C-alpha angles and dihedrals in degrees: 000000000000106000079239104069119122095219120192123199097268129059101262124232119280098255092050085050092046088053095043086048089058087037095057095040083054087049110053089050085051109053102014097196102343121193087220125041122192128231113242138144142170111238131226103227100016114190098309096065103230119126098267103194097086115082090207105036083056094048089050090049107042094035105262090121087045097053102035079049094055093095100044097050097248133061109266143177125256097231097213123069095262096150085036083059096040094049090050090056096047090054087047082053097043087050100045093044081048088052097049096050089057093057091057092051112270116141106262117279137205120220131210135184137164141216089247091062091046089058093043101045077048090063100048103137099025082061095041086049093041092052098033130119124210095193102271092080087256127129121223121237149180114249127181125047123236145130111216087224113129138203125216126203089262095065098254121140109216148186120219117193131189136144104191114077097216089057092048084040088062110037096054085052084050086060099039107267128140114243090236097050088044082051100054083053087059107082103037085045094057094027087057086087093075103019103056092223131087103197094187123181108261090225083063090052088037088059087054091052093053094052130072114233101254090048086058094044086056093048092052095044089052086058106031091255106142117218122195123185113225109224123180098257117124099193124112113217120285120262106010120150123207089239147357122225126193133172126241118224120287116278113184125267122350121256109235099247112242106279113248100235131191128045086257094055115130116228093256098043114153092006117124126213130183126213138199100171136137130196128003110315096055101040090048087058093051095039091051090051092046082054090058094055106267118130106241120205114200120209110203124175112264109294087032141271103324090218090077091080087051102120148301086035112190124169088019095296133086100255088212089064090039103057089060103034098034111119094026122107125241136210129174124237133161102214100197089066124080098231088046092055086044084056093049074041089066109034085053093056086069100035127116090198129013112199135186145163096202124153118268110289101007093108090062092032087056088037089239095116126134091272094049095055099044090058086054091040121012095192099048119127102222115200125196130190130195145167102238100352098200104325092094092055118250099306099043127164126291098288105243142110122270090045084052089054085053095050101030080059086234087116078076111029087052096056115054128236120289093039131096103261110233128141126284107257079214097092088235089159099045091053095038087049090049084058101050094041080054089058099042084064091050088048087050100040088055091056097050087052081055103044109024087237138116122230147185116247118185130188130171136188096251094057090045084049086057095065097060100099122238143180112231092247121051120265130264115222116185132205097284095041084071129067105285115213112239122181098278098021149320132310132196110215110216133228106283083060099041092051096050102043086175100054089048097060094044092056093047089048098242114166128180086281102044125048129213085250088052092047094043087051088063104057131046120260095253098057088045096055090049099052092055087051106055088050084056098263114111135198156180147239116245107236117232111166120039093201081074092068086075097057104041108103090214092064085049090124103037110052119053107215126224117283144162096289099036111031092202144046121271130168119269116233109302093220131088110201116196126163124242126265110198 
């Protein structure tokens, strides 16, 4: 057990072990032996009310079955503890924030957090986009159903990545398809990062199938298109670390950092951060540390970040790029010019953190590395974030989620077995490596506090895939451990159902000629859930529409509703801060 751990009088349920276990592990790289050790927990309930100690009670309740089921046409578990994993990681933050408040002179604070706000700060953009809109009273959605996974005429199920549309362009003519046709496979393949669903054209699936795997490797090497095999294994690869720290070089005496003061203060009051980051895993980091009170300075490309006319766009922005960008500052800069890197140059010297998600080798391309900066600012916290970092060897895939889910083995452990392994669409490990890349910064602003010095932290999405817990063989789910069709819509039975079968169909009233599926059809959702639970079985709702999580008074504190500043839903702070009474 971590010496961290928050422990009640009775043994918690398996999820909240599982989240206390990655907190503590966290934790303990975090802090080493600290003088000083925070207060924090992860609560059963949380503010929404469910019972939050079911990973996948909490994923059928909160969406995460809805949105990791887009592509396959039905709501579905992710097999593995992913909230579990997230949550852990948001209890480590709101501890060591804790922690670093404390340092600068804030009385001491406990933190709490719950599985239910892990699964909803998960689902950032999908509730933004659900909620959004765009101007008309309609609400944007995500039509069509389909994994990008291929197939190839050996039998092999493969993940292509690429990010450029020339590449893409050419490696779809050196296997036989029409431009046009390669072209129509385009959209739905790059918007699949925020959709969920990858639509692609069957003639482009119907190309992979005619081609051997090799022949298909050779036709993505020619154009810079990586392809990853997806085995069964569930592993993730030996030996990796959430993050790496490093010091910079001594600097002198240490500057007091600025003192957090009133009794509202956030953790990272008065603290500045600047961020170069694209897509999902850069700008989490830099939105969960917003949330715990820095001022975050975004640098875009002249004319902006491309990603604000992803859509659905309302009030002028992609909401899906807003949720996880809105609050923070932006200035323009184009880095491949000198007087744009002077201007990165500037903002840095009086930066706290500098963050970025660059390719490998652009920082020192651009001269923006770790070395360069600390010579501009000693006591800088550089963070760096990757797809594979080293582990991959010098020339490693194309960095981004779904290839970190292949080779992280989470492409298996997520799916159960039974069922073809292939990534989530649900960018599980670009939310889960914005985290721990949040928490690398926290570790490394609290050694500087300590030392006086700067450092390098780097985090990837392989090594963030690494923390989700998995058994070495992929995971069996039966018929009650799915979404179950009532007659008005699905329900997930809980534990204490899924662990008494019998039970379950007694209550339900199932005979030999009627099964628990046929007896759930004949009654509403609502009658069905209070029955359980009445017999001491409760269960949840599945969630199908995330629109709904706005609505529902019991999410009341947990989601923030559109409004006149924000047009769409997003998840309030995950964190409760309360000071100590001793």
């Amino acid at each position: 057990m971590s010496p961290y751990q928050e422990t009640g009088t009775r043994t918690p349920p398996a999820a909240t072990r599982t989240a206390r276990t990655v907190a503590g592990r966290l934790l303990d790289r975090t802090f080493g032996t600290p003088t000083e050790r925070p207060r924090w927990d992860v609560d059963g309930a949380g503010p929404v009310g469910i019972d939050a100690g079911d990973e996948h009670a909490v994923q059928a309740a909160c969406g995460v079955m809805h949105v990791h089921g887009r592509a396959t046409g039905a709501p579905a578990p992710l097999a593995a503890d992913y909230v579990s994993t997230v949550t852990g990681v948001l209890a480590a933050q709101g501890a060591t924030a804790a922690l670093l408040a404390r340092r600068r002179g804030r009385p001491p604070l406990r933190t709490r957090t719950s599985l239910a706000q892990g699964a909803l700060l998960a689902l950032t953009q999908y509730l933004a986009a659900a909620t959004a809109d765009d101007g008309t009273g309609a609400r944007a959605t995500d039509d069509g159903t389909g994994l990008a996974t291929l197939t190839t005429a050996d039998a092999v199920r493969v993940e292509i990545e690429t990010l450029d549309p020339e590449a893409w362009a050419g490696f779809w003519h050196r296997l036989g398809v029409p431009p046009r046709t390669a072209g129509r496979g385009w959209q739905p393949f790059q918007a699949r990062f925020g959709t969920a669903v990858c639509p692609l054209p069957p003639e482009l699936r119907a190309a992979v199938r005619a081609h051997p795997l090799e022949a298909v490797r050779r036709a993505g090497a020619e154009h810079g298109v990586s392809v990853a095999a997806i085995g069964e294994a569930t592993t993730a690869p030996p030996g990796l670390d959430p993050w790496t720290l490093a010091p910079a070089p001594p600097a002198g005496p240490p500057p007091p950092l600025p003192a957090v003061t009133g009794a509202d203060a956030l953790p990272l009051a008065g603290l500045r951060v600047v961020e170069s980051a694209r897509r999902v895993q850069g700008p989490v980091a830099g939105h969960v540390l917003r949330l715990l009170g820095a001022e975050v300075v975004r640098v875009e490309p002249p004319g902006g970040d491309p990603m604000r006319g992803l859509p659905p766009v309302a009030g002028g922005c992609s909401v899906r790029f807003s949720a996880l960008n809105h609050g923070k500052a932006v200035t323009e800069a184009d880095l491949t010019t000198r007087p744009g890197r002077e201007a990165v140059r500037e903002l840095v010297s009086r930066a706290d953190v500098f963050l970025h998600n660059w390719a490998p080798g652009k920082a020192g391309t651009l001269r923006l590395d770790a070395d360069a900066l600390h010579a501009v600012n000693p006591r800088l916290v550089y963070a760096s974030a990757s797809g594979f970092g080293t582990a991959l060897g010098p020339l490693p895939p194309i960095g981004t989620d779904y290839l970190a889910q292949v080779h992280g083995g989470l492409a298996a452990a997520l799916r159960p077995a039974g069922e073809p392994p292939a990534p989530s669409l649900m960018t599980v490990t670009d939310v889960l490596g914005g985290l721990v890349l949040a928490q690398a910064v926290l570790a490394g602003l609290l050694t500087r506090q300590e030392t006086g010095r700067g450092c390098r932290v780097a985090s990837s999405l392989l090594s963030a895939a690494a923390l989700v817990p998995r058994p070495p063989r992929r995971v069996a789910l039966s018929a009650p451990d799915r979404p179950l069709p009532t007659a008005d819509g699905l329900l997930y039975p809980g534990a204490e159902a899924r662990a008494l079968p019998r039970e379950l169909a007694r209550t339900v009233g199932a005979t030999g000629t009627a099964t628990v599926g046929e007896r759930l059809r004949t009654r509403t959702t609502d009658a069905w859930l209070a029955e359980l639970r009445a017999a001491g079985l409760p269960s949840v709702a599945v969630r199908t529409d995330l629109a709904d999580l706005a609505a529902d008074p019991a999410f009341a504190r947990a989601v923030l509703p559109p409004d006149n500043r924000l047009p769409y839903a997003r998840p309030a702070a995950p964190w409760e801060f309360t000071e100590e009474t001793r």
